[in-house]
Every structure is written in structure tokens, then in C-alpha cells.
Tab-separated table of C-alpha atoms and ligand atoms in Angstrom:
chain	number	residue	atom	x	y	z
K	256	MET	CA	-31.907	5.079	-56.797
K	257	LYS	CA	-35.198	5.691	-58.576
K	258	GLN	CA	-37.447	3.076	-57.092
K	259	GLN	CA	-40.615	3.518	-55.112
K	260	MET	CA	-41.549	1.888	-51.859
K	261	LEU	CA	-44.218	-0.347	-53.372
K	262	ASP	CA	-45.733	-3.335	-51.595
K	263	ARG	CA	-47.423	-6.537	-52.799
K	264	PHE	CA	-50.807	-4.848	-52.557
K	265	GLY	CA	-49.947	-1.916	-54.811
K	266	ARG	CA	-49.571	0.615	-52.006
K	267	ILE	CA	-46.891	3.252	-52.551
K	268	HIS	CA	-45.276	4.551	-49.369
K	269	THR	CA	-44.498	8.246	-49.135
K	270	ASN	CA	-44.961	8.940	-45.445
K	271	LEU	CA	-42.179	8.330	-42.907
K	272	ARG	CA	-42.451	8.626	-39.137
K	273	ILE	CA	-39.173	8.930	-37.319
K	274	SER	CA	-38.906	8.359	-33.601
K	275	VAL	CA	-36.001	10.293	-32.103
K	276	THR	CA	-36.219	8.801	-28.616
K	277	ASP	CA	-38.210	6.288	-26.579
K	278	VAL	CA	-37.837	8.462	-23.469
K	279	CYS	CA	-40.835	10.402	-22.232
K	280	ASN	CA	-41.616	12.718	-19.342
K	281	PHE	CA	-45.230	11.431	-19.176
K	282	ARG	CA	-46.502	7.955	-18.457
K	283	CYS	CA	-49.830	7.835	-20.323
K	284	ILE	CA	-51.733	4.757	-19.268
K	285	TYR	CA	-52.605	3.849	-22.876
K	286	CYS	CA	-48.950	3.923	-23.900
K	287	MET	CA	-46.357	3.330	-21.206
K	288	PRO	CA	-45.905	1.591	-17.857
K	289	GLU	CA	-44.944	3.649	-14.809
K	290	ASP	CA	-41.553	1.927	-14.656
K	291	MET	CA	-39.820	1.820	-17.946
K	292	THR	CA	-36.341	0.837	-19.026
K	293	PHE	CA	-35.204	3.084	-21.852
K	294	MET	CA	-32.858	2.287	-24.702
K	295	PRO	CA	-29.176	2.997	-23.964
K	296	ASP	CA	-27.900	6.152	-25.702
K	297	ALA	CA	-25.544	4.137	-27.893
K	298	ALA	CA	-28.537	2.290	-29.356
K	299	LEU	CA	-30.221	5.507	-30.516
K	300	MET	CA	-29.706	6.866	-34.001
K	301	THR	CA	-27.587	9.995	-33.914
K	302	PHE	CA	-28.999	12.994	-35.769
K	303	ASP	CA	-26.466	12.396	-38.553
K	304	GLU	CA	-27.705	8.819	-38.852
K	305	ILE	CA	-31.322	9.994	-38.887
K	306	LEU	CA	-30.511	12.438	-41.677
K	307	HIS	CA	-28.610	9.812	-43.611
K	308	LEU	CA	-31.510	7.358	-43.455
K	309	ALA	CA	-34.071	10.110	-44.145
K	310	ARG	CA	-32.143	11.025	-47.283
K	311	ILE	CA	-32.382	7.414	-48.491
K	312	PHE	CA	-36.131	7.278	-47.740
K	313	VAL	CA	-36.652	10.559	-49.613
K	314	ALA	CA	-34.728	9.172	-52.590
K	315	LEU	CA	-37.195	6.263	-52.488
K	316	GLY	CA	-40.177	8.608	-52.675
K	317	ALA	CA	-40.904	9.632	-49.076
K	318	ASN	CA	-42.196	13.197	-49.189
K	319	LYS	CA	-43.599	13.562	-45.682
K	320	VAL	CA	-41.776	13.108	-42.389
K	321	ARG	CA	-43.223	13.246	-38.898
K	322	ILE	CA	-40.886	13.453	-35.916
K	323	THR	CA	-42.173	11.593	-32.898
K	324	GLY	CA	-41.131	9.481	-29.911
K	325	GLY	CA	-41.396	8.824	-26.928
K	326	GLU	CA	-41.482	12.524	-26.336
K	327	PRO	CA	-39.349	14.041	-29.110
K	328	LEU	CA	-38.792	17.317	-27.266
K	329	VAL	CA	-36.934	15.657	-24.376
K	330	ARG	CA	-34.080	14.970	-26.781
K	331	PRO	CA	-31.842	18.043	-27.009
K	332	GLY	CA	-31.334	19.552	-30.453
K	333	VAL	CA	-34.581	18.633	-32.234
K	334	PRO	CA	-34.923	22.130	-33.788
K	335	ALA	CA	-31.486	21.680	-35.399
K	336	LEU	CA	-32.578	18.301	-36.768
K	337	ILE	CA	-35.743	19.863	-38.193
K	338	ARG	CA	-33.716	22.610	-39.831
K	339	GLN	CA	-31.558	20.025	-41.574
K	340	LEU	CA	-34.570	17.967	-42.639
K	341	THR	CA	-36.187	21.028	-44.226
K	342	GLN	CA	-33.172	21.184	-46.530
K	343	LEU	CA	-33.765	17.715	-47.974
K	344	GLU	CA	-34.834	18.164	-51.545
K	345	GLY	CA	-38.019	16.236	-52.238
K	346	LEU	CA	-39.339	16.461	-48.724
K	347	LYS	CA	-42.556	18.468	-48.898
K	348	ASP	CA	-43.873	18.239	-45.402
K	349	ILE	CA	-42.373	17.991	-41.920
K	350	SER	CA	-44.427	17.752	-38.767
K	351	LEU	CA	-43.928	16.850	-35.143
K	352	THR	CA	-46.048	15.102	-32.524
K	353	THR	CA	-45.510	16.137	-28.918
K	354	ASN	CA	-47.182	15.965	-25.550
K	355	GLY	CA	-46.884	19.753	-25.575
K	356	ILE	CA	-44.979	20.462	-22.427
K	357	GLY	CA	-41.699	21.190	-24.214
K	358	LEU	CA	-43.377	23.798	-26.381
K	359	ILE	CA	-43.224	26.408	-23.645
K	360	LYS	CA	-39.471	26.576	-24.174
K	361	GLN	CA	-39.037	25.248	-27.694
K	362	ALA	CA	-41.984	26.420	-29.826
K	363	GLN	CA	-40.144	29.452	-31.172
K	364	ALA	CA	-36.931	27.537	-31.950
K	365	LEU	CA	-38.959	24.877	-33.786
K	366	TYR	CA	-40.798	27.532	-35.770
K	367	ASP	CA	-37.565	29.325	-36.602
K	368	ALA	CA	-36.120	26.015	-37.796
K	369	GLY	CA	-38.894	25.828	-40.398
K	370	LEU	CA	-41.485	23.620	-38.696
K	371	ARG	CA	-45.042	24.801	-39.355
K	372	ARG	CA	-47.279	21.843	-38.486
K	373	ILE	CA	-47.542	20.423	-35.045
K	374	ASN	CA	-49.714	17.821	-33.292
K	375	VAL	CA	-50.167	18.136	-29.562
K	376	SER	CA	-51.613	15.290	-27.525
K	377	LEU	CA	-54.279	16.391	-25.091
K	378	ASP	CA	-56.887	13.886	-23.954
K	379	THR	CA	-58.769	15.867	-21.342
K	380	LEU	CA	-59.291	19.367	-19.979
K	381	ASN	CA	-59.939	18.068	-16.502
K	382	GLU	CA	-56.954	18.241	-14.146
K	383	GLU	CA	-57.768	15.084	-12.210
K	384	LYS	CA	-58.400	13.055	-15.340
K	385	PHE	CA	-55.248	14.460	-16.912
K	386	GLU	CA	-53.264	13.199	-13.954
K	387	GLN	CA	-54.966	9.803	-14.154
K	388	MET	CA	-54.246	9.563	-17.903
K	389	THR	CA	-50.640	10.789	-17.954
K	390	ARG	CA	-49.642	10.060	-14.337
K	391	ARG	CA	-48.375	13.665	-14.282
K	392	LYS	CA	-49.959	16.784	-12.801
K	393	VAL	CA	-49.093	19.210	-15.581
K	394	LEU	CA	-52.246	20.059	-17.547
K	395	SER	CA	-51.715	23.803	-17.171
K	396	ARG	CA	-48.225	23.532	-18.650
K	397	VAL	CA	-49.503	21.657	-21.696
K	398	LEU	CA	-52.106	24.395	-22.205
K	399	GLU	CA	-49.312	26.943	-21.869
K	400	GLY	CA	-47.309	25.034	-24.493
K	401	LEU	CA	-50.279	25.097	-26.868
K	402	LYS	CA	-50.595	28.854	-26.407
K	403	ALA	CA	-46.878	29.314	-27.071
K	404	ALA	CA	-47.212	27.362	-30.338
K	405	HIS	CA	-50.245	29.395	-31.350
K	406	LYS	CA	-48.410	32.628	-30.658
K	407	CYS	CA	-45.508	31.579	-32.890
K	408	GLY	CA	-47.888	31.040	-35.797
K	409	PHE	CA	-47.963	27.237	-36.158
K	410	ASN	CA	-50.731	26.302	-38.546
K	411	PRO	CA	-52.398	23.941	-38.300
K	412	ILE	CA	-52.134	22.999	-34.657
K	413	LYS	CA	-53.797	19.633	-34.289
K	414	ILE	CA	-54.856	18.176	-30.993
K	415	ASN	CA	-54.694	14.393	-30.667
K	416	ALA	CA	-57.035	12.956	-28.068
K	417	VAL	CA	-57.044	9.230	-27.386
K	418	ALA	CA	-60.656	8.251	-26.794
K	419	MET	CA	-61.004	5.763	-23.946
K	420	ARG	CA	-64.342	4.470	-22.723
K	421	GLY	CA	-65.010	5.667	-19.209
K	422	PHE	CA	-62.582	8.579	-19.540
K	423	THR	CA	-63.407	10.509	-22.673
K	424	ASP	CA	-67.177	9.905	-23.141
K	425	ASP	CA	-68.359	12.953	-21.230
K	426	GLU	CA	-65.654	15.263	-22.593
K	427	ILE	CA	-66.048	14.777	-26.335
K	428	VAL	CA	-68.116	17.916	-26.840
K	429	ASP	CA	-66.034	19.970	-24.354
K	430	LEU	CA	-62.861	19.137	-26.281
K	431	ALA	CA	-64.610	20.102	-29.537
K	432	THR	CA	-65.672	23.426	-27.988
K	433	PHE	CA	-62.131	24.065	-26.760
K	434	ALA	CA	-60.675	23.320	-30.218
K	435	ARG	CA	-63.237	25.533	-31.985
K	436	GLN	CA	-62.633	28.424	-29.625
K	437	ASN	CA	-58.866	28.308	-30.047
K	438	ASP	CA	-58.707	27.398	-33.723
K	439	TYR	CA	-57.104	24.007	-33.135
K	440	GLN	CA	-57.993	20.986	-35.257
K	441	LEU	CA	-59.138	18.163	-33.053
K	442	ARG	CA	-58.483	14.490	-33.827
K	443	PHE	CA	-59.882	11.719	-31.685
K	444	ILE	CA	-57.874	8.500	-31.888
K	445	GLU	CA	-59.508	5.203	-31.009
K	446	PHE	CA	-57.515	3.560	-28.225
K	447	MET	CA	-55.415	0.786	-29.815
K	448	PRO	CA	-53.847	-2.288	-28.194
K	449	LEU	CA	-50.361	-0.780	-27.987
K	450	ASP	CA	-50.326	-0.039	-24.270
K	451	ALA	CA	-47.758	-1.579	-21.984
K	452	ASP	CA	-49.933	-2.561	-19.040
K	453	ASP	CA	-52.556	-4.613	-20.942
K	454	VAL	CA	-55.247	-2.059	-20.144
K	455	TRP	CA	-56.747	-2.371	-23.641
K	456	GLY	CA	-59.915	-4.353	-24.089
K	457	ARG	CA	-62.609	-4.418	-26.732
K	458	ASN	CA	-64.839	-2.373	-24.427
K	459	MET	CA	-62.146	0.266	-23.887
K	460	TYR	CA	-62.235	2.237	-27.124
K	461	ILE	CA	-64.915	4.643	-28.339
K	462	PRO	CA	-65.807	4.154	-32.012
K	463	GLY	CA	-65.197	7.194	-34.219
K	464	LYS	CA	-68.813	7.151	-35.435
K	465	GLU	CA	-70.079	7.539	-31.875
K	466	ILE	CA	-67.712	10.482	-31.323
K	467	ILE	CA	-68.825	12.245	-34.507
K	468	GLY	CA	-72.474	11.605	-33.591
K	469	LYS	CA	-72.008	13.322	-30.231
K	470	ILE	CA	-70.290	16.363	-31.738
K	471	ASN	CA	-72.715	16.595	-34.649
K	472	ALA	CA	-75.642	16.766	-32.216
K	473	VAL	CA	-74.232	20.030	-30.836
K	474	TYR	CA	-72.166	21.418	-33.710
K	475	PRO	CA	-73.500	20.221	-37.086
K	476	LEU	CA	-70.739	18.679	-39.199
K	477	THR	CA	-70.223	18.046	-42.906
K	478	PRO	CA	-67.890	15.240	-44.060
K	479	VAL	CA	-64.822	16.432	-45.967
K	480	THR	CA	-64.348	14.611	-49.285
K	481	GLN	CA	-60.910	13.027	-49.147
K	482	ASN	CA	-59.540	12.358	-52.630
K	483	GLY	CA	-56.012	11.994	-53.982
K	484	GLU	CA	-53.352	12.086	-51.257
K	485	ALA	CA	-55.984	12.803	-48.609
K	486	LYS	CA	-57.295	9.250	-49.195
K	487	SER	CA	-54.405	7.942	-47.130
K	488	ASP	CA	-55.099	10.337	-44.241
K	489	THR	CA	-55.470	8.397	-41.051
K	490	ALA	CA	-58.344	10.659	-40.019
K	491	GLN	CA	-61.866	10.809	-41.373
K	492	ARG	CA	-62.418	14.550	-41.428
K	493	TYR	CA	-65.504	16.695	-40.859
K	494	ARG	CA	-65.978	20.444	-41.175
K	495	PHE	CA	-68.029	22.449	-38.704
K	496	SER	CA	-70.871	23.938	-40.740
K	497	ASP	CA	-70.352	27.379	-39.231
K	498	SER	CA	-66.561	27.613	-39.672
K	499	GLU	CA	-63.552	26.435	-41.648
K	500	ASN	CA	-62.354	24.453	-38.659
K	501	GLU	CA	-62.322	20.666	-38.783
K	502	VAL	CA	-62.591	17.720	-36.463
K	503	GLY	CA	-61.498	14.194	-37.300
K	504	VAL	CA	-61.558	10.643	-36.020
K	505	ILE	CA	-58.865	8.054	-36.440
K	506	SER	CA	-60.909	4.880	-36.354
K	507	SER	CA	-58.111	2.333	-36.572
K	508	VAL	CA	-60.051	-0.258	-34.589
K	509	SER	CA	-63.657	0.135	-35.730
K	510	GLU	CA	-62.949	1.060	-39.370
K	511	PRO	CA	-59.388	0.107	-40.313
K	512	PHE	CA	-57.950	2.069	-43.221
K	513	CYS	CA	-55.029	-0.265	-43.971
K	514	GLU	CA	-55.835	-0.583	-47.681
K	515	ASN	CA	-54.831	3.046	-48.203
K	516	CYS	CA	-51.856	3.027	-45.815
K	517	ASN	CA	-48.770	4.845	-47.104
K	518	ARG	CA	-46.789	4.956	-43.849
K	519	VAL	CA	-43.565	3.377	-42.651
K	520	ARG	CA	-41.856	3.929	-39.324
K	521	LEU	CA	-38.297	4.197	-38.119
K	522	THR	CA	-37.847	3.459	-34.423
K	523	ALA	CA	-35.371	5.454	-32.324
K	524	ASP	CA	-32.954	2.503	-32.519
K	525	GLY	CA	-33.117	2.471	-36.300
K	526	LYS	CA	-35.528	-0.399	-36.993
K	527	LEU	CA	-37.892	-0.107	-39.933
K	528	ARG	CA	-41.488	-1.090	-39.098
K	529	THR	CA	-43.961	-1.327	-41.951
K	530	CYS	CA	-46.985	-1.278	-39.620
K	531	LEU	CA	-47.685	-0.145	-36.059
K	532	PHE	CA	-48.627	-3.763	-35.408
K	533	SER	CA	-45.707	-5.425	-37.230
K	534	LEU	CA	-44.338	-8.500	-35.518
K	535	THR	CA	-41.046	-8.239	-37.396
K	536	GLU	CA	-38.803	-5.285	-38.125
K	537	THR	CA	-35.772	-4.569	-40.297
K	538	ASP	CA	-32.614	-3.249	-38.712
K	539	LEU	CA	-31.251	-0.354	-40.770
K	540	LEU	CA	-28.931	1.150	-38.181
K	541	THR	CA	-26.541	-1.795	-37.820
K	542	PRO	CA	-25.857	-2.053	-41.568
K	543	LEU	CA	-25.510	1.734	-41.726
K	544	ARG	CA	-22.923	1.622	-38.930
K	545	GLU	CA	-21.150	-1.271	-40.639
K	546	GLY	CA	-20.687	0.896	-43.712
K	547	VAL	CA	-23.243	-0.686	-46.059
K	548	ALA	CA	-23.686	1.653	-49.024
K	549	ASP	CA	-26.897	3.618	-49.598
K	550	ASP	CA	-28.014	1.249	-52.374
K	551	GLY	CA	-27.710	-1.666	-49.968
K	552	ILE	CA	-29.787	0.126	-47.302
K	553	ALA	CA	-32.320	1.089	-49.966
K	554	GLU	CA	-32.624	-2.548	-50.960
K	555	LEU	CA	-33.308	-3.541	-47.343
K	556	ILE	CA	-36.054	-0.889	-47.220
K	557	LEU	CA	-37.613	-1.916	-50.534
K	558	ASN	CA	-37.643	-5.598	-49.579
K	559	ALA	CA	-39.209	-4.876	-46.198
K	560	VAL	CA	-41.897	-2.650	-47.703
K	561	GLU	CA	-42.651	-5.202	-50.404
K	562	GLN	CA	-43.411	-7.731	-47.678
K	563	LYS	CA	-45.583	-5.296	-45.682
K	564	GLU	CA	-48.549	-6.919	-44.009
K	565	ALA	CA	-51.976	-6.490	-45.682
K	566	GLY	CA	-53.326	-4.837	-42.576
K	567	HIS	CA	-53.401	-4.982	-38.820
K	568	LYS	CA	-55.302	-7.813	-37.218
K	569	ILE	CA	-56.740	-6.045	-34.176
K	570	ASN	CA	-60.161	-7.486	-34.986
K	571	ALA	CA	-58.968	-10.986	-35.939
K	572	ALA	CA	-58.921	-14.043	-33.713
K	573	ASP	CA	-55.197	-14.545	-34.392
K	574	PHE	CA	-54.202	-10.984	-33.372
K	575	ILE	CA	-50.839	-10.876	-31.630
K	576	LYS	CA	-49.851	-7.722	-29.799
K	577	PRO	CA	-46.413	-6.467	-30.834
K	578	GLU	CA	-43.673	-6.633	-28.225
K	579	ARG	CA	-43.003	-2.904	-28.471
K	580	ASN	CA	-45.511	-0.589	-26.825
K	581	MET	CA	-46.408	2.706	-28.516
K	582	SER	CA	-43.649	4.837	-26.969
K	583	ARG	CA	-40.977	2.429	-28.244
K	584	ILE	CA	-42.469	2.317	-31.744
K	585	GLY	CA	-43.169	5.986	-32.358
K	586	GLY	CA	-46.804	6.876	-32.925
H	749	SAM	N1	-45.099	11.840	-26.841
H	749	SAM	C1	-45.708	12.377	-27.996
H	749	SAM	C2	-47.191	12.548	-27.816
H	749	SAM	O1	-47.747	11.987	-26.872
H	749	SAM	O2	-47.787	13.243	-28.629
H	749	SAM	C3	-45.425	11.604	-29.266
H	749	SAM	C4	-45.420	10.105	-29.180
H	749	SAM	S1	-47.006	9.377	-28.867
H	749	SAM	C5	-46.589	7.670	-28.833
H	749	SAM	C6	-47.827	9.635	-30.409
H	749	SAM	C7	-49.330	9.536	-30.380
H	749	SAM	O3	-49.705	8.211	-30.093
H	749	SAM	C8	-49.984	10.419	-29.342
H	749	SAM	O4	-50.963	11.235	-29.940
H	749	SAM	C9	-50.621	9.436	-28.407
H	749	SAM	O5	-51.784	9.942	-27.837
H	749	SAM	C10	-50.881	8.259	-29.314
H	749	SAM	N2	-51.021	6.978	-28.620
H	749	SAM	C11	-50.197	6.454	-27.693
H	749	SAM	N3	-50.636	5.238	-27.293
H	749	SAM	C12	-51.781	5.005	-27.986
H	749	SAM	C13	-52.710	3.918	-28.020
H	749	SAM	N4	-52.552	2.833	-27.267
H	749	SAM	N5	-53.782	4.023	-28.854
H	749	SAM	C14	-53.945	5.122	-29.635
H	749	SAM	N6	-53.096	6.156	-29.658
H	749	SAM	C15	-52.032	6.106	-28.837
H	750	SF4	FE1	-45.254	9.823	-23.584
H	750	SF4	FE2	-46.632	10.373	-25.789
H	750	SF4	FE3	-46.629	7.882	-24.731
H	750	SF4	FE4	-47.875	9.813	-23.447
H	750	SF4	S1	-48.397	9.030	-25.485
H	750	SF4	S2	-46.461	8.315	-22.524
H	750	SF4	S3	-46.649	11.548	-23.876
H	750	SF4	S4	-44.919	8.902	-25.619
């Protein structure tokens, strides 16, 4: 099995995001509805199935895996899964995205399992706004989780903040100050139309350029040159001129970076999605359970990737929102 995940546009895919659950203990307004029906347990990939599929993706050239969800840390046993993933030959980089609350209890186990890079979502430092955003009153516990991760030695710790007009505008610089003070790398993500309650509107996201402008006015920034593999980073990165610390913006709406995309996604129920905004997906779990051999699964993957869409159509008149919201895709 020596083929690469190459699409019609010449993009080679090396970056796999695996969702381990669609369940979450938060209800962020940009992601999930308050009432949510979750996938039945039997529909979820078992850890053995995740490892089996990951092995096939790695054989096809995937060298980076990010574990996500839903909230990955609500599923018991994630550290054990990470430990097994670290043993896959060819896999160079494993990371995890979490809302942070599970880190209080699990940071050390994750670190001991071999995880070193972690992204924690934190959109605000204001308790009331945090509750409005996540529909949960737990800001202090997320901050505690961040501290626990820092104490274990995770490096880098990235903070993901979804930038929503009307919520984030007056906190952009405060979040940058917080990240600088604690040695976290901050990433602002433009709010994308992947929410469940149809909150998104063209006036609801804050363009990355505006965010960088606001930070630069207080803390001068220098753009980081992104060559080679860094070209397919989702974030445009900037270095603070007085430190090694960085801040970035993921400008998926205002400046799409689809032409350099190298990512594919596996949903918790084992569907391959070639784009966050895909309208079709390829079931890998059913054939796996039916006993299809690895070469057969690999062929399904290669065919799906070959047909990957040129880019998302958020800014096009014929944009159609996918049926799955973000928590069911795996961000
Ligand atoms: N529960 C974990 C968390 O919140 O970090 C992992 C899953 S979450 C779906 C992954 C990332 O997607 C988070 O950083 C979250 O802020 C981001 N996200 C969710 N909905 C989004 C949206 N509509 N637009 C942009 N980013 C979104
Ligand atoms: Fe849960 Fe993450 Fe979605 Fe928030 S963004 S509801 S924490 S999956």
C-alpha cells in the first residue's frame, strides 16, 4: 500500500483529524444546540477500529493526527488510545483539541501517554460571556485545566478562540495579554457556518485581519513566513516583536486557504469527510466491520480523496450548509 492521498487538484493529504465522540459537556452556541441527540454507542468506532483505520491512513501517508470530538475527554480511555497511536510508525505528530475541563483530571495521564501538543478552546475570560457562549458556568475550571496542562509540560499549549461579532470584539487584546502572560499560543478562529441553531450570519464573524490589526496596535507583530509544510497551516501566524510567542488567525471565511488544504476527517461513526463543508461522506466503518481487507478500505479512502471538493463555498451564492454541525463532524 504505497499510494498517497492525492486529489484532482494536486493536493497531498497528510493530516487526519479523528473524532472519538460527538458527545460534549458544553453547548457552545456556535457549535451545538442545547438539546442534542447523540449517536448510539454501537455506532461509534471502538478504539481498536480507530487504530485499525489510523494505521491504514498512515500507510497512505498521513503523518499527523489530531484527536477531537465532540469533547474527546468525555470518552473514557483516551490516554490509552493516544499511547497506542504514538506507536504507529510513520506518525510524526499527535495532538488533541479539548474544551479544557477534562484536563484537571486527565492532563498528566495524557502527557504520560506521550501527548505533547494540546489545543484548548477558550473564547472569553469573562464569566458571564463564557456562560452565554458555552451555556455552562465553568470558566474557572477551564482555567484550572489549562494550568494543569502547563504544569505537566505540554508545549505548545494553543488556545482556540472563536471570534464572534458582538462577543469577542472587546476582548481580543485581553485574550492576547492572557496568552502572552501564560506562554500560550493564541489562535482566533473566524466563526464558520457550522452551528446547529442557524446563529451564523455574514455579520457574525470577525475577519482575521481586523483581529491582527487590534493586537498589533498594542503589541507590535511580525508575520511568520510559512514555507514547506507550514504552508498548509490553517493559521496565519504572527510573532510578538518582544518575545518568541505567537498569535494566529484562522481566516476560513474571509481568506479561505483551501488550495493548500492537506486535511481529511474521520467522524466518530467512521465516516470519511474530505472537507468540513462536505455534503457527502464515505462510510469506512461499515466495510471495516464487514471484513473488507485493508487494501479495499484504502481504495475507498483514495477514491474519496481524489474527488475532494476544490474548496468550501461559504462565500458562494450556491453555498449549502452541511447537515452535520461542528460537534458531529469533529473540528
Ligand atoms: N470540544 C472540543 C473543543 O471545543 O475544543 C473539540 C471539538 S470542537 C468542535 C473543535 C474546535 O472547533 C473548537 O476550537 C471550537 O471552538 C471550534 N468550533 C466549533 N464550532 C465552530 C464554528 N461554528 N466556527 C468556528 N470554529 C468552531
Ligand atoms: Fe463542545 Fe467543543 Fe462544540 Fe463547544 S465547540 S459544544 S466544547 S464540541
